[in-house]
Short mmCIF file of C-alpha atoms in Angstrom, two decimals:
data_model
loop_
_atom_site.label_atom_id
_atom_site.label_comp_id
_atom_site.label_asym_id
_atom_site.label_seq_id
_atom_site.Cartn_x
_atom_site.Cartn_y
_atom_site.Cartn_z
CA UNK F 1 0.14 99.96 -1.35
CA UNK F 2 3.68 98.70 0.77
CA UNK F 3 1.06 97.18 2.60
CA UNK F 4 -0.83 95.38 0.46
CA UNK F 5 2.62 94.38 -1.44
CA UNK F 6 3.99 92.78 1.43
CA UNK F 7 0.63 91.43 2.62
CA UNK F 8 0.03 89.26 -0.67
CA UNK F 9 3.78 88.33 -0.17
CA UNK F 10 3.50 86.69 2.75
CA UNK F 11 0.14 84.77 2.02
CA UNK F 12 1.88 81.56 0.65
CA UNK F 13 3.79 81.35 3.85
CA UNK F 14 0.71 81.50 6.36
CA UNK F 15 -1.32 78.63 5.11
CA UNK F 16 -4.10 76.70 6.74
CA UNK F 17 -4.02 73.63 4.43
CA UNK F 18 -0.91 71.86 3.06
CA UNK F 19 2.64 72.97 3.50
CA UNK F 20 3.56 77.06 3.20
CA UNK F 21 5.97 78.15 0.96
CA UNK F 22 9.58 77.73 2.56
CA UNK F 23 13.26 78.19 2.57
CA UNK F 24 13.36 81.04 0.64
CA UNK F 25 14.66 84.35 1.36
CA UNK F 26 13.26 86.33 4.15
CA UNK F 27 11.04 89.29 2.53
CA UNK F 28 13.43 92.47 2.90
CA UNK F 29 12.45 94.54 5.40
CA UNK F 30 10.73 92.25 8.23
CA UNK F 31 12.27 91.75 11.29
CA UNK F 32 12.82 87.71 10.96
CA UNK F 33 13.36 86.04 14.03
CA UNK F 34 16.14 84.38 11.87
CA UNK F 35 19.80 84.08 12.62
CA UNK F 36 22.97 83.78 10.05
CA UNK F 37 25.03 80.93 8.82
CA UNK F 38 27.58 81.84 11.02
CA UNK F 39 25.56 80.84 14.00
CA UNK F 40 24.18 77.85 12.60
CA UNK F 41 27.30 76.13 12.63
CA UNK F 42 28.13 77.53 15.92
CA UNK F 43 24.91 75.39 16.79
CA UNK F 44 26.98 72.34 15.66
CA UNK F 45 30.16 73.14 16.29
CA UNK F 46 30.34 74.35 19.53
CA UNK F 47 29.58 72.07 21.81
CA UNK F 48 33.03 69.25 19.91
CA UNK F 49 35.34 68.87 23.14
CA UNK F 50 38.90 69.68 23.24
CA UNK F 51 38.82 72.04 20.18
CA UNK F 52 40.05 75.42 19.81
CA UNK F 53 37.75 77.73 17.45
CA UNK F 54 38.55 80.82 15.89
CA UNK F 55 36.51 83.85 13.89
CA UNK F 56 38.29 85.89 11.25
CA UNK F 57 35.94 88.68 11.82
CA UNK F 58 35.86 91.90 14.25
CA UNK F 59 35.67 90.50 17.86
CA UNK F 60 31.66 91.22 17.79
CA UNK F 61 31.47 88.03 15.99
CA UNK F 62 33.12 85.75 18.44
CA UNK F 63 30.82 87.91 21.06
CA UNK F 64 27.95 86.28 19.28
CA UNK F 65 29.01 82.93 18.83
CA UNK F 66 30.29 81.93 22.03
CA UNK F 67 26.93 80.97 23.66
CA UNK F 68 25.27 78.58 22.25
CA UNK F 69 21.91 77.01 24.22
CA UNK F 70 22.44 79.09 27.35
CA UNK F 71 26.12 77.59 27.37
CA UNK F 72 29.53 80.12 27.04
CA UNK F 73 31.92 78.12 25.12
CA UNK F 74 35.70 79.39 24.17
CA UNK F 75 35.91 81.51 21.33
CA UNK F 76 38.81 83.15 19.94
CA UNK F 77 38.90 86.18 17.24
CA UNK F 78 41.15 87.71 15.03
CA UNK F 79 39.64 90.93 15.83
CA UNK F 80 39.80 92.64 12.59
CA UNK F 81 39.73 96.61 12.60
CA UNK F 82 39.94 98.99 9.81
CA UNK F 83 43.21 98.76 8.68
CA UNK F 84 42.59 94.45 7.98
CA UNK F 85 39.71 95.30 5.73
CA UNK F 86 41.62 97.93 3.98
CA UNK F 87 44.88 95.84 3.57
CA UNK F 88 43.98 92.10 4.42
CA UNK F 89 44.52 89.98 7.27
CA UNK F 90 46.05 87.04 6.03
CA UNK F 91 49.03 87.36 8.13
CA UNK F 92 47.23 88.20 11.37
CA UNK F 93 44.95 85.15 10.64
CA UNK F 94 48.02 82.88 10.31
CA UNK F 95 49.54 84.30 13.67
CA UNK F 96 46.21 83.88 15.80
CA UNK F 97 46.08 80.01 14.70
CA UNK F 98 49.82 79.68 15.64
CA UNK F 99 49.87 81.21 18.54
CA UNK F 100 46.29 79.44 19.89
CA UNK F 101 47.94 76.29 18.70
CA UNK F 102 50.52 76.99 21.72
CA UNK F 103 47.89 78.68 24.26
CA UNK F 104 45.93 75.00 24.24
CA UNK F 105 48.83 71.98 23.17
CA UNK F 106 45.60 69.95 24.72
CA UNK F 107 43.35 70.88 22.07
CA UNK F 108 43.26 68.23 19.25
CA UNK F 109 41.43 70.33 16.27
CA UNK F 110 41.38 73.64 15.39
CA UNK F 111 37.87 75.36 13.65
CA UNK F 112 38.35 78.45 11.85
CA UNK F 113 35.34 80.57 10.80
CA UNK F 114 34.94 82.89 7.97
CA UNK F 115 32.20 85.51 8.34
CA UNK F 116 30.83 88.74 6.84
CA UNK F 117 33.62 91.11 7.07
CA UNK F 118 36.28 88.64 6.14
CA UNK F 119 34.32 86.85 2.89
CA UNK F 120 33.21 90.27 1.78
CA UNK F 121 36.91 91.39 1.14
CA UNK F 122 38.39 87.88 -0.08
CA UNK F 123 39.99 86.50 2.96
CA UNK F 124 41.15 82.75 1.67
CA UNK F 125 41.13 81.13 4.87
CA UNK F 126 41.62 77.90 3.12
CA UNK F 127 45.26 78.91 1.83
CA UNK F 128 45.95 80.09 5.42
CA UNK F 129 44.88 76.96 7.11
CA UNK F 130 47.20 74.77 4.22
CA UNK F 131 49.85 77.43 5.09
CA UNK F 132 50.09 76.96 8.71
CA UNK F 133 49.09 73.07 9.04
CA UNK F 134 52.71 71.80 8.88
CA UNK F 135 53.60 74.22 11.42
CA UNK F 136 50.55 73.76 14.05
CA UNK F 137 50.42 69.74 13.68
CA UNK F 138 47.26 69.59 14.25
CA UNK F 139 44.12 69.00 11.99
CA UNK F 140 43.23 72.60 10.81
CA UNK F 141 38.93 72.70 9.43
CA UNK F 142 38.00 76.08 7.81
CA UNK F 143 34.44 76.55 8.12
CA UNK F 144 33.70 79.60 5.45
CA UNK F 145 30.15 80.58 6.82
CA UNK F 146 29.43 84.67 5.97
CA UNK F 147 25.69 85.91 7.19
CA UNK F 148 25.15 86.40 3.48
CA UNK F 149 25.84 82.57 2.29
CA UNK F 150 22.44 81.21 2.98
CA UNK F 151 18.71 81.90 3.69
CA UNK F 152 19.09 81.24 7.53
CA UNK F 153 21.17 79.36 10.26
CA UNK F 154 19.95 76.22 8.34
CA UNK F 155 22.52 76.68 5.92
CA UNK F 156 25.25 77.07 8.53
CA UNK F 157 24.14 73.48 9.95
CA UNK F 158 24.67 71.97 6.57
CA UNK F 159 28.15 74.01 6.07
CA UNK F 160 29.45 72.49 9.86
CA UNK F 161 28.61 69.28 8.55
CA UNK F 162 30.66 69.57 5.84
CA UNK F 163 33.34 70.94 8.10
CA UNK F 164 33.17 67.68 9.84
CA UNK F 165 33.30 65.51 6.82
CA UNK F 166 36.17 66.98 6.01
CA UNK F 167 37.58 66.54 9.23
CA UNK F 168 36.56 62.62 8.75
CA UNK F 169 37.45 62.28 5.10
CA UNK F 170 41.34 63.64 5.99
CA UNK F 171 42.19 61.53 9.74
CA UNK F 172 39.54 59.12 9.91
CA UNK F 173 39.96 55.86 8.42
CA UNK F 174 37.04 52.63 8.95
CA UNK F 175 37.48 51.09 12.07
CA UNK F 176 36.17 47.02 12.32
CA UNK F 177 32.64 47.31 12.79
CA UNK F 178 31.92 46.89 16.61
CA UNK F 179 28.74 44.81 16.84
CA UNK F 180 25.80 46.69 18.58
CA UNK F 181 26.99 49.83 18.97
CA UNK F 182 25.78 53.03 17.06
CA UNK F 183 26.70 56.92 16.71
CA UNK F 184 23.47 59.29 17.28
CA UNK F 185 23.80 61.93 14.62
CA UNK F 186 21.82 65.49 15.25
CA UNK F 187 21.69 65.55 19.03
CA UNK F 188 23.15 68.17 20.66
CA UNK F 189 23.01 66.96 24.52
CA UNK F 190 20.14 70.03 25.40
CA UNK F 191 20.20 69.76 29.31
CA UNK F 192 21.53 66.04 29.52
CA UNK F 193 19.46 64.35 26.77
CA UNK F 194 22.18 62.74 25.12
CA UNK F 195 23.13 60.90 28.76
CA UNK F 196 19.08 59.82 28.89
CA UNK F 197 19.47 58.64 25.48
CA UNK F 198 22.31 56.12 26.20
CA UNK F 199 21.09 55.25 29.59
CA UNK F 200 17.89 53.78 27.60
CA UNK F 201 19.54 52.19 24.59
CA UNK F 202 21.90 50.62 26.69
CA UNK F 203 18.86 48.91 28.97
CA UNK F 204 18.55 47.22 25.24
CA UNK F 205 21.98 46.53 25.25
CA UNK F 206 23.03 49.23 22.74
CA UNK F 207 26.28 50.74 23.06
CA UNK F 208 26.57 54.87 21.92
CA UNK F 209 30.10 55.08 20.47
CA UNK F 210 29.79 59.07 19.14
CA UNK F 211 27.20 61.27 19.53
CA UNK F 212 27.68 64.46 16.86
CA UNK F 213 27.78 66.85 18.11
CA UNK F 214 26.26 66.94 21.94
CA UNK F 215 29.18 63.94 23.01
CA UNK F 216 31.91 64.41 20.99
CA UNK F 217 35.62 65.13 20.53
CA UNK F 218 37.98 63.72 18.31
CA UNK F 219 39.16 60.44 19.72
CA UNK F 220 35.55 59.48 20.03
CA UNK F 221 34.96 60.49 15.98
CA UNK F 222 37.39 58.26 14.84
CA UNK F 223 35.78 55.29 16.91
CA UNK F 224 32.82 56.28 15.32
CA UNK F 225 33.97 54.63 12.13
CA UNK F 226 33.42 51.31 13.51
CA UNK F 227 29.68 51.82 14.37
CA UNK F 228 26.90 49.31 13.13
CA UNK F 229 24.21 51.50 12.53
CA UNK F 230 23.67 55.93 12.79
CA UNK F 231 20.29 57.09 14.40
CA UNK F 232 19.35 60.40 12.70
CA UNK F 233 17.89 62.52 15.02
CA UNK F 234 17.84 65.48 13.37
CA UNK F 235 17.39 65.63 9.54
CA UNK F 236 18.51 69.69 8.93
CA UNK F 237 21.89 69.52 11.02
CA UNK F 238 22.55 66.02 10.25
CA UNK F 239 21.38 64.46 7.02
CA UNK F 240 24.58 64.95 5.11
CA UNK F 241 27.20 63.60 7.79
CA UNK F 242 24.62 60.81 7.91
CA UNK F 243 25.26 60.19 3.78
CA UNK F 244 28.20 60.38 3.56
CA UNK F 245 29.11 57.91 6.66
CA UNK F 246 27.37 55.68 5.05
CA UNK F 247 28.82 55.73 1.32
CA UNK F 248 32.29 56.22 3.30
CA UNK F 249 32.22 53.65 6.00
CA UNK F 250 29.10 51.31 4.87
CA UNK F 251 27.31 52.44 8.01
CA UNK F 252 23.61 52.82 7.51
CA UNK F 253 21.34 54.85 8.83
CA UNK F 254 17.45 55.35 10.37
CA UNK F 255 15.35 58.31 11.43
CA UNK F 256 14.66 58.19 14.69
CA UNK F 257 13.21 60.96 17.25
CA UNK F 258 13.26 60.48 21.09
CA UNK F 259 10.86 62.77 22.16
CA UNK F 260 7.34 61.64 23.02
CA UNK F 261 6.18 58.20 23.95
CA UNK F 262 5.51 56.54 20.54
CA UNK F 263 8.07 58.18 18.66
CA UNK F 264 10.36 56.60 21.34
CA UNK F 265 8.78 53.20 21.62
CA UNK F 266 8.98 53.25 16.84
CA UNK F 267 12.32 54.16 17.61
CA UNK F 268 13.41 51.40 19.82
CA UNK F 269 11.59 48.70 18.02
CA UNK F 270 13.29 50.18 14.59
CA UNK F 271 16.82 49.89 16.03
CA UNK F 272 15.96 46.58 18.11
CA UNK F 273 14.54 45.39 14.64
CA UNK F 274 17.85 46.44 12.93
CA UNK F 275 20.17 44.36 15.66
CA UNK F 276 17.65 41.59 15.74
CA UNK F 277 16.93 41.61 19.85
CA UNK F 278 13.15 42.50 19.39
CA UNK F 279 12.49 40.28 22.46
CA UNK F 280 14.72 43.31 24.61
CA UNK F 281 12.42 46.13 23.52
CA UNK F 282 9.13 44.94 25.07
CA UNK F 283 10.36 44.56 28.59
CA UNK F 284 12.14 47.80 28.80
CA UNK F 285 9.52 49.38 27.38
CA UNK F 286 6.93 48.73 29.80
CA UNK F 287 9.30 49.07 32.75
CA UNK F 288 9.87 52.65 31.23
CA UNK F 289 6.18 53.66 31.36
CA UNK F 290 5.53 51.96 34.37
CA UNK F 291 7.74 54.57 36.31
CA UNK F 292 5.99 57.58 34.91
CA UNK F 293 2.45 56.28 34.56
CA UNK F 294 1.15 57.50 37.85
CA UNK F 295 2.44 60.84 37.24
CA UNK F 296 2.17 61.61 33.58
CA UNK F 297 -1.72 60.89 33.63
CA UNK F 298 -1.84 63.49 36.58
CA UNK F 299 -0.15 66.03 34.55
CA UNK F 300 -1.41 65.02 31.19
CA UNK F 301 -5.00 65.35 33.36
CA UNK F 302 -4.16 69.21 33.76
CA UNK F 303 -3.12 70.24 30.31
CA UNK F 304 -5.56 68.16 28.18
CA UNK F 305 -7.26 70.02 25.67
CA UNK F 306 -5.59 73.75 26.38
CA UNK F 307 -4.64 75.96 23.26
CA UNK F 308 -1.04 75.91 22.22
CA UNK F 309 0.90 77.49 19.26
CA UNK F 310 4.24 75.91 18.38
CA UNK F 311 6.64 78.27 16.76
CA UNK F 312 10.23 76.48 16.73
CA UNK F 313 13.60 76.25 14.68
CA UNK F 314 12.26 74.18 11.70
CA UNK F 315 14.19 70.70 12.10
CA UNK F 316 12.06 69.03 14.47
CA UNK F 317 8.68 70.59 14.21
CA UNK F 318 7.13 67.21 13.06
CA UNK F 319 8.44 65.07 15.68
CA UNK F 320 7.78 68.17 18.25
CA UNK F 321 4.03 68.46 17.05
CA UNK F 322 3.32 64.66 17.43
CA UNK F 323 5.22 64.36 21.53
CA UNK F 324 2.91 68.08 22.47
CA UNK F 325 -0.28 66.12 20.58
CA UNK F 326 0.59 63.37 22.51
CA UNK F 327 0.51 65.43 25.81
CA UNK F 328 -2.92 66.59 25.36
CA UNK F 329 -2.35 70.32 23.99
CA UNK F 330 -4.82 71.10 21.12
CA UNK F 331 -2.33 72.89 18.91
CA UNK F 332 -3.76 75.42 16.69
CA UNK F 333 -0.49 76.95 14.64
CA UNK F 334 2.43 75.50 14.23
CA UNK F 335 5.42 77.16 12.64
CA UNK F 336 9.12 77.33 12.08
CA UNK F 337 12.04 79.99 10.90
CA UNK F 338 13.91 77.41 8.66
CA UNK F 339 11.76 74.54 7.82
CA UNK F 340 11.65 72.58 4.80
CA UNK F 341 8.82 70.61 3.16
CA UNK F 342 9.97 67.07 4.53
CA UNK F 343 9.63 69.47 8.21
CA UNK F 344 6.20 70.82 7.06
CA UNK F 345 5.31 67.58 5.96
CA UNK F 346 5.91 65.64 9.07
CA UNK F 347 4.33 68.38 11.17
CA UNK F 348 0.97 68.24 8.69
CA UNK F 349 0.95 64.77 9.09
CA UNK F 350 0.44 65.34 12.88
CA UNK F 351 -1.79 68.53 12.74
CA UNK F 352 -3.69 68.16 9.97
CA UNK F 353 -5.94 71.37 10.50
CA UNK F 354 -3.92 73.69 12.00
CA UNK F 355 -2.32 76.93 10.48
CA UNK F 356 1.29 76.41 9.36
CA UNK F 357 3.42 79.48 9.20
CA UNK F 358 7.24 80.32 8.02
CA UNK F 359 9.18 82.56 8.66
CA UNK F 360 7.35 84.12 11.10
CA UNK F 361 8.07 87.74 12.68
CA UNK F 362 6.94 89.90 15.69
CA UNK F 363 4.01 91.29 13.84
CA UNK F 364 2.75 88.14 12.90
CA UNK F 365 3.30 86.82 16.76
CA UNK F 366 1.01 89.54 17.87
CA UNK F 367 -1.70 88.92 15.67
CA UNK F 368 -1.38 85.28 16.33
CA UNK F 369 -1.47 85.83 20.19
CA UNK F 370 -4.34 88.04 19.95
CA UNK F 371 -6.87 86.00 17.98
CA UNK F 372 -6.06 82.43 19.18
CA UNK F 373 -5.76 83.64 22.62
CA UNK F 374 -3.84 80.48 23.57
CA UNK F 375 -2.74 78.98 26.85
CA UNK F 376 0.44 78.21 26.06
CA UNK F 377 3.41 79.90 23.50
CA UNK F 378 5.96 76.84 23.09
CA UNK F 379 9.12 78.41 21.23
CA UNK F 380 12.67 80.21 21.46
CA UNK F 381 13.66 82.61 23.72
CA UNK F 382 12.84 85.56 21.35
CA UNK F 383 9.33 85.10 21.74
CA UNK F 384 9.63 84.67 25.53
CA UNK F 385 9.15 88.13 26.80
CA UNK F 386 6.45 89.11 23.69
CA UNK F 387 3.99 86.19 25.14
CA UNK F 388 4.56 87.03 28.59
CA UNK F 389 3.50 91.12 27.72
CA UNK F 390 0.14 89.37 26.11
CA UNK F 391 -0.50 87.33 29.76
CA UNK F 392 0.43 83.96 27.96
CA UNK F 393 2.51 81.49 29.69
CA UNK F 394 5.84 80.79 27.65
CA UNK F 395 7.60 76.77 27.44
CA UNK F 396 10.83 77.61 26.11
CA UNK F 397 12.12 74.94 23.14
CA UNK F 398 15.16 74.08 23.03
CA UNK F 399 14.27 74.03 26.97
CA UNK F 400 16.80 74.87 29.71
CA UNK F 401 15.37 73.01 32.92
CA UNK F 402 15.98 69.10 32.40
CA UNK F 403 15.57 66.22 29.34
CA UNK F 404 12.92 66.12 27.20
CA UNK F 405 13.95 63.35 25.86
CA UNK F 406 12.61 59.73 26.12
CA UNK F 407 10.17 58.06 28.67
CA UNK F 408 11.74 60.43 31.60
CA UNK F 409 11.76 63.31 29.52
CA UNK F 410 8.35 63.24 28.17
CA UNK F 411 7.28 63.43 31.91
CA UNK F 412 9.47 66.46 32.05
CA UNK F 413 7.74 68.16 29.82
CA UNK F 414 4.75 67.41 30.68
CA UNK F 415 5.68 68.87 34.20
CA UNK F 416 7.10 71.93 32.70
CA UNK F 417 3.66 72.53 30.63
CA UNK F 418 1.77 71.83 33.34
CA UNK F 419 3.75 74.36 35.82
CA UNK F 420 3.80 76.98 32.84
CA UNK F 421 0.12 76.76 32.45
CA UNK F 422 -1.03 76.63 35.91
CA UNK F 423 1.65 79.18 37.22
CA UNK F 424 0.04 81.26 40.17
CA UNK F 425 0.79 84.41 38.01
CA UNK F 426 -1.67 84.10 35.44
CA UNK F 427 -4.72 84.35 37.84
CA UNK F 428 -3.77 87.85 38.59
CA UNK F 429 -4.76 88.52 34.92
#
């Protein structure tokens, strides 16, 4: 009866027409392939340069948090113990922000995180932070993100985004605009992508003033006040900064997505469109493809038509979908662990028959892996090691070898599919 409980639970999430039922509470009791809040605005926090972070939490938190995409950053912790949860830790909280105030004089922000142990018993790390901000001189951003305050990691993104509106509402005032420049808004710099994405807007003579959060730091926030336009990359762990930049500084915004071919070419004819140099676009553009052209229709040769399933974070599933279409990979489910309908949406746009599912756990993998019987798993590095016990080769998104983004990039991954797929291993199953 569990069974058949949990079963008929789970059917609105596994669909194989329209969008599955999403952000909602994982079911109790599965193993999600989920993370918390807290580490959802470690995604977007982390990488800000020149900025001192702190957990109020035992020291396994800051364990956690500290590497983010393959990358150690600095943490710090309060390293509560028994006796702080008994009596409170105010005090210890204040002392850890003073005294990392003096440990890094270089640092120009300080982040403080709230998590489990330190919500759960009250911890105001709000009046701590207005406590100790005449004495530190420095801007002070509490970021109050327990496991328990959302559905997922999702939740965290849109909590460090507040965090940095905050930041922006408090020390950044509107700069004069600075004709064709822009801020990129969602892109996190996942093995050099940010530097490809400059390198290519500024062959259209587009300057990047801020890029939140992959090429960032404080000095180069307030400059990006004075941007003409934002490019939304990423509408989960970006959408809100995007808003309110706009409402604040009268800085509009477009969706854009640099990975595949066409959703880079719509994207540079959008922005060229925007700054009225559509006679630019054309000529880089086929310069661009000319460079890869030779090689990307040998790769593309290779991995046309094999079996894929797509399980990712949620964000960028739609934009994902159409550049791994675009490769040649017949993708037969498609899924995410945060996703929200505008995600599912964009993704069903591009895969119109395939089967969606959310949420997805290890269970679920299996089954998948066993029916489809795919030739390639794209996804996180959770599912790495499951699809490599099944004999199926394994692209890990976000990927860790080199950009996927833009003309360059797109051969990249192309390359990587086609060395996953054809990988001398596999015949010796």
């Amino acid at each position: 009866m569990a069974i058949k409980a949990f079963l008929e639970q789970r059917q609105g999430h596994i669909v194989q027409s329209g969008i599955p039922q999403c952000s909602r509470p994982t079911i109790p009791g599965v193993m999600s392939q989920r993370a918390c809040t807290y580490y959802g605005a470690r995604w977007v926090l982390a990488p800000v340069r020149n900025s001192t972070h702190i957990v109020h939490a035992p020291a396994d938190c800051a364990y956690y948090g500290q590497n983010v995409r393959k990358k150690n950053y600095l943490i710090l912790s309060t390293d509560m113990n028994e006796k702080d949860v008994i009596f409170g830790a105010h005090e210890k909280l204040e002392r850890c922000i003073e005294e990392a105030a003096k440990i890094f004089p270089e640092h120009s922000m300080i982040f403080v995180y709230s998590t489990c142990t330190s919500s759960q018993i009250g911890e105001e790390i709000k009046w701590v932070v207005e406590k100790v901000k005449e004495k530190v001189q420095k801007p002070i951003i509490p970021v109050e993100v327990p496991g328990f305050g959302g559905f997922s990691q999702s939740d965290g993104h849109h909590i460090a985004q507040k965090a940095i509106i905050s930041y922006l509402s408090e020390y950044c005032k509107k700069e004069s605009t600075q004709p064709f420049s822009v801020n990129i808004i969602g892109e996190y710099n996942v093995a050099g992508e940010t530097k490809v994405i400059k390198k290519l807007l500024k062959k259209i003579g587009i300057e990047v003033i801020c890029s939140y959060t992959g090429d960032c730091d404080a000095d180069l926030m307030q400059k990006s006040t004075s941007a003409a336009l934002n490019l939304l990359v990423c509408k989960s762990s970006g959408l809100l900064l995007a808003q309110f930049m706009k409402e604040r500084y009268s800085i509009p915004f477009v969706d854009v997505s640099f990975y595949g071919l066409s959703n880079t070419v719509n994207s540079l004819k959008k922005i060229s469109k925007f700054f009225g140099i559509e006679h630019k676009v054309e000529m880089v553009i086929s310069e661009e493809y000319e460079k890869i052209r030779d090689k990307l229709e040998k790769y593309k040769k290779k991995i046309f038509g094999k079996k894929a399933i797509i399980l990712l974070g949620g964000s960028r599933i739609g934009f994902m979908a159409g550049a791994f279409k675009e490769a040649g990979l017949e993708i037969c489910v498609c899924g995410s662990q945060f996703g929200c309908n505008i995600d599912y949406e964009a993704a069903r746009f591009e895969l119109p028959s395939a089967l969606f599912i959310d949420d997805f756990n290890c269970a679920e993998i299996e089954e998948i892996l066993l029916r489809i019987e795919p030739d390639v798993f794209i996804g996180g590095t959770r599912e790495w090691y499951l699809a490599h016990k099944f004999g199926v080769p394994f692209l890990v998104f976000p990927q860790e070898t080199k950009p996927y983004a833009c003309f360059e990039g797109f051969l990249n991954m192309c390359e990587d599919l086609f060395k996953e797929i054809h990988a001398p291993v596999w015949r010796l199953i």
